[in-house]
mmCIF file with all atom_site columns, C-alpha atoms in Angstrom:
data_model
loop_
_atom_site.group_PDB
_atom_site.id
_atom_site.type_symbol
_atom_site.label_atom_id
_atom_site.label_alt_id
_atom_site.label_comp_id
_atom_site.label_asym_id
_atom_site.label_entity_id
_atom_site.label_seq_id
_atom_site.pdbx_PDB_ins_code
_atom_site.Cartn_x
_atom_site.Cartn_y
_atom_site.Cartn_z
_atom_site.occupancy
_atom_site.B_iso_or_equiv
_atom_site.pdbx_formal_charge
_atom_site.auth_seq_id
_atom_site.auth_comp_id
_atom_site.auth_asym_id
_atom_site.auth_atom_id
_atom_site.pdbx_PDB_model_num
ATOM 1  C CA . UNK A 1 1  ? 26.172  -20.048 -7.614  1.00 88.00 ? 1  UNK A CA 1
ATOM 2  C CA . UNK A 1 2  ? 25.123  -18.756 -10.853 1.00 93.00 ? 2  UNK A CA 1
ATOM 3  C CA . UNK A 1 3  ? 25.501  -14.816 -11.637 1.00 96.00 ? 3  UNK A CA 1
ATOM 4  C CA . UNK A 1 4  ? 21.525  -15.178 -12.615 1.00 96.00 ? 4  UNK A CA 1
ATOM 5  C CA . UNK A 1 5  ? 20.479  -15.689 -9.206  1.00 97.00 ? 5  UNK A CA 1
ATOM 6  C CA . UNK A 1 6  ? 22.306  -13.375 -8.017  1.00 97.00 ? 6  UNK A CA 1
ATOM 7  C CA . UNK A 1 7  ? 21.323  -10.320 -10.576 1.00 97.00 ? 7  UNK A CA 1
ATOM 8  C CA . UNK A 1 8  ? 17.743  -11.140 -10.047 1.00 97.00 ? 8  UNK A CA 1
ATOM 9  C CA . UNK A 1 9  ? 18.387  -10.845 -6.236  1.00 97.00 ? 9  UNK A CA 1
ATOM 10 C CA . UNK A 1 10 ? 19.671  -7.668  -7.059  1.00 98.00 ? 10 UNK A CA 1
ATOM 11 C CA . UNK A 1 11 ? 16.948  -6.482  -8.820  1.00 98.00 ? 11 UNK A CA 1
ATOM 12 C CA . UNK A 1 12 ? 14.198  -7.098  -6.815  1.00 98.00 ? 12 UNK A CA 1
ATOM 13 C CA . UNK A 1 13 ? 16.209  -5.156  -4.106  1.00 98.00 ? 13 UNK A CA 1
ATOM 14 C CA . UNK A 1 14 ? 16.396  -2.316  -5.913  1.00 98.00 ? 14 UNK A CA 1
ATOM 15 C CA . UNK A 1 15 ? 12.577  -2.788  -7.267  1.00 98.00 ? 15 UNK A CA 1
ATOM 16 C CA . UNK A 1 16 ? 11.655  -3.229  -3.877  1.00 98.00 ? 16 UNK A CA 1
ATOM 17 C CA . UNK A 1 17 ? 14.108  0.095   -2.565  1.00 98.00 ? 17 UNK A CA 1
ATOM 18 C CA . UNK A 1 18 ? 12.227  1.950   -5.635  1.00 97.00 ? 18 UNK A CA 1
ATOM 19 C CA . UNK A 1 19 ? 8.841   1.246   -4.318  1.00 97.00 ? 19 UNK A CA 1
ATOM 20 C CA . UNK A 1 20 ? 9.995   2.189   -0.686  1.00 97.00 ? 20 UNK A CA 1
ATOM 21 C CA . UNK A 1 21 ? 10.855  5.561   -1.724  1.00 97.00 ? 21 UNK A CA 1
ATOM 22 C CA . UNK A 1 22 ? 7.510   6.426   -3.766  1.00 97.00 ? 22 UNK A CA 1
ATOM 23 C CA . UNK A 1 23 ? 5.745   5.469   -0.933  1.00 96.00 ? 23 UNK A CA 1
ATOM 24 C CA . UNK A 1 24 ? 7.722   7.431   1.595   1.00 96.00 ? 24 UNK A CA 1
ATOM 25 C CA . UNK A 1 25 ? 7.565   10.365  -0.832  1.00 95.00 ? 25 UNK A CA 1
ATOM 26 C CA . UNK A 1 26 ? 3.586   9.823   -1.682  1.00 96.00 ? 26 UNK A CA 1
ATOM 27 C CA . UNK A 1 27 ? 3.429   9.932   2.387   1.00 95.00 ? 27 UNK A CA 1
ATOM 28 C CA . UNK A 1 28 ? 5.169   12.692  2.975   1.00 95.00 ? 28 UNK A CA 1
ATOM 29 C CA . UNK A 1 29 ? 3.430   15.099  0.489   1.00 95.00 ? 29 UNK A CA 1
ATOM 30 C CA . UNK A 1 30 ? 0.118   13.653  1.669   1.00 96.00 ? 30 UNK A CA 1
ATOM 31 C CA . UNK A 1 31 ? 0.799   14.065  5.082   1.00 95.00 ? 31 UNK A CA 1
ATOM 32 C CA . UNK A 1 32 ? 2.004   18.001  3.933   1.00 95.00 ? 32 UNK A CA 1
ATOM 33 C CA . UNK A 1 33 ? -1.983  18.367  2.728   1.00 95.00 ? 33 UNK A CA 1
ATOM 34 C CA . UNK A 1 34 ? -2.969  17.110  5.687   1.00 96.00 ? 34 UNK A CA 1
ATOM 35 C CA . UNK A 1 35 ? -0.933  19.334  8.016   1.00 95.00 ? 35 UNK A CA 1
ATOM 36 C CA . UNK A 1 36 ? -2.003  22.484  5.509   1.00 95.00 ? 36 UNK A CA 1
ATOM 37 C CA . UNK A 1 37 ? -5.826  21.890  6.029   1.00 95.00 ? 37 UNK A CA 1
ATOM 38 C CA . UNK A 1 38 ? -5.629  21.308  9.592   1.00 95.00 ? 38 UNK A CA 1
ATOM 39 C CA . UNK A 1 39 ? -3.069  25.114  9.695   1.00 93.00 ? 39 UNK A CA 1
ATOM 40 C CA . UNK A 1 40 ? -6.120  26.073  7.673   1.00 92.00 ? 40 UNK A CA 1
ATOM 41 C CA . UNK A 1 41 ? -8.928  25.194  10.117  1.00 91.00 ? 41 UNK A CA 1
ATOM 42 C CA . UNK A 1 42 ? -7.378  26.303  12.705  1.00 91.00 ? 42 UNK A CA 1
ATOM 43 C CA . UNK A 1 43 ? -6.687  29.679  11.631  1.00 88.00 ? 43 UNK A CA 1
ATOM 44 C CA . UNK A 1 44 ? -10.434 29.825  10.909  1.00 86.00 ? 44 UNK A CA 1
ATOM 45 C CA . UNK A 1 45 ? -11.151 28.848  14.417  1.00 86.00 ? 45 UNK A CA 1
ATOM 46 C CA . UNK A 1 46 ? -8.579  31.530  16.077  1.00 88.00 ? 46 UNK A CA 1
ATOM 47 C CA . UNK A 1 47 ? -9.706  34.143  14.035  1.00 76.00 ? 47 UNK A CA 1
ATOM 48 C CA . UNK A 1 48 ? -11.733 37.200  15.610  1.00 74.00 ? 48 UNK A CA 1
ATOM 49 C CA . UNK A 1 49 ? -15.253 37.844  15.030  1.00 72.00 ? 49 UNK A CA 1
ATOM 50 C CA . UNK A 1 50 ? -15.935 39.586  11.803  1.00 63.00 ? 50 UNK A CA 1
ATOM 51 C CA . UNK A 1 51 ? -12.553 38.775  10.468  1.00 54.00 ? 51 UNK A CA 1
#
């Protein structure tokens, strides 16, 4: 089998890995946001009249 074929293989894995972990981190701080807003709102909620 030529070493081409299996470089390119390779490659894409770790193109493909690459993209895998963007995403995951892209997720994870949008997710964060998320979770911050909703702490947010419901702080607002809980708090006492006035406050």
């Amino acid at each position: 089998m030529p070493k081409g074929y299996i470089y390119a293989a390779m490659a894409f894995s770790a193109l493909v890995e690459g993209l895998n972990m963007a995403g995951r981190a892209a997720g994870q701080k949008k997710q964060a946001a998320i979770d911050a807003k909703q702490a947010e709102l419901n702080a607002r909620e809980t708090a006492g009249p006035g406050v």
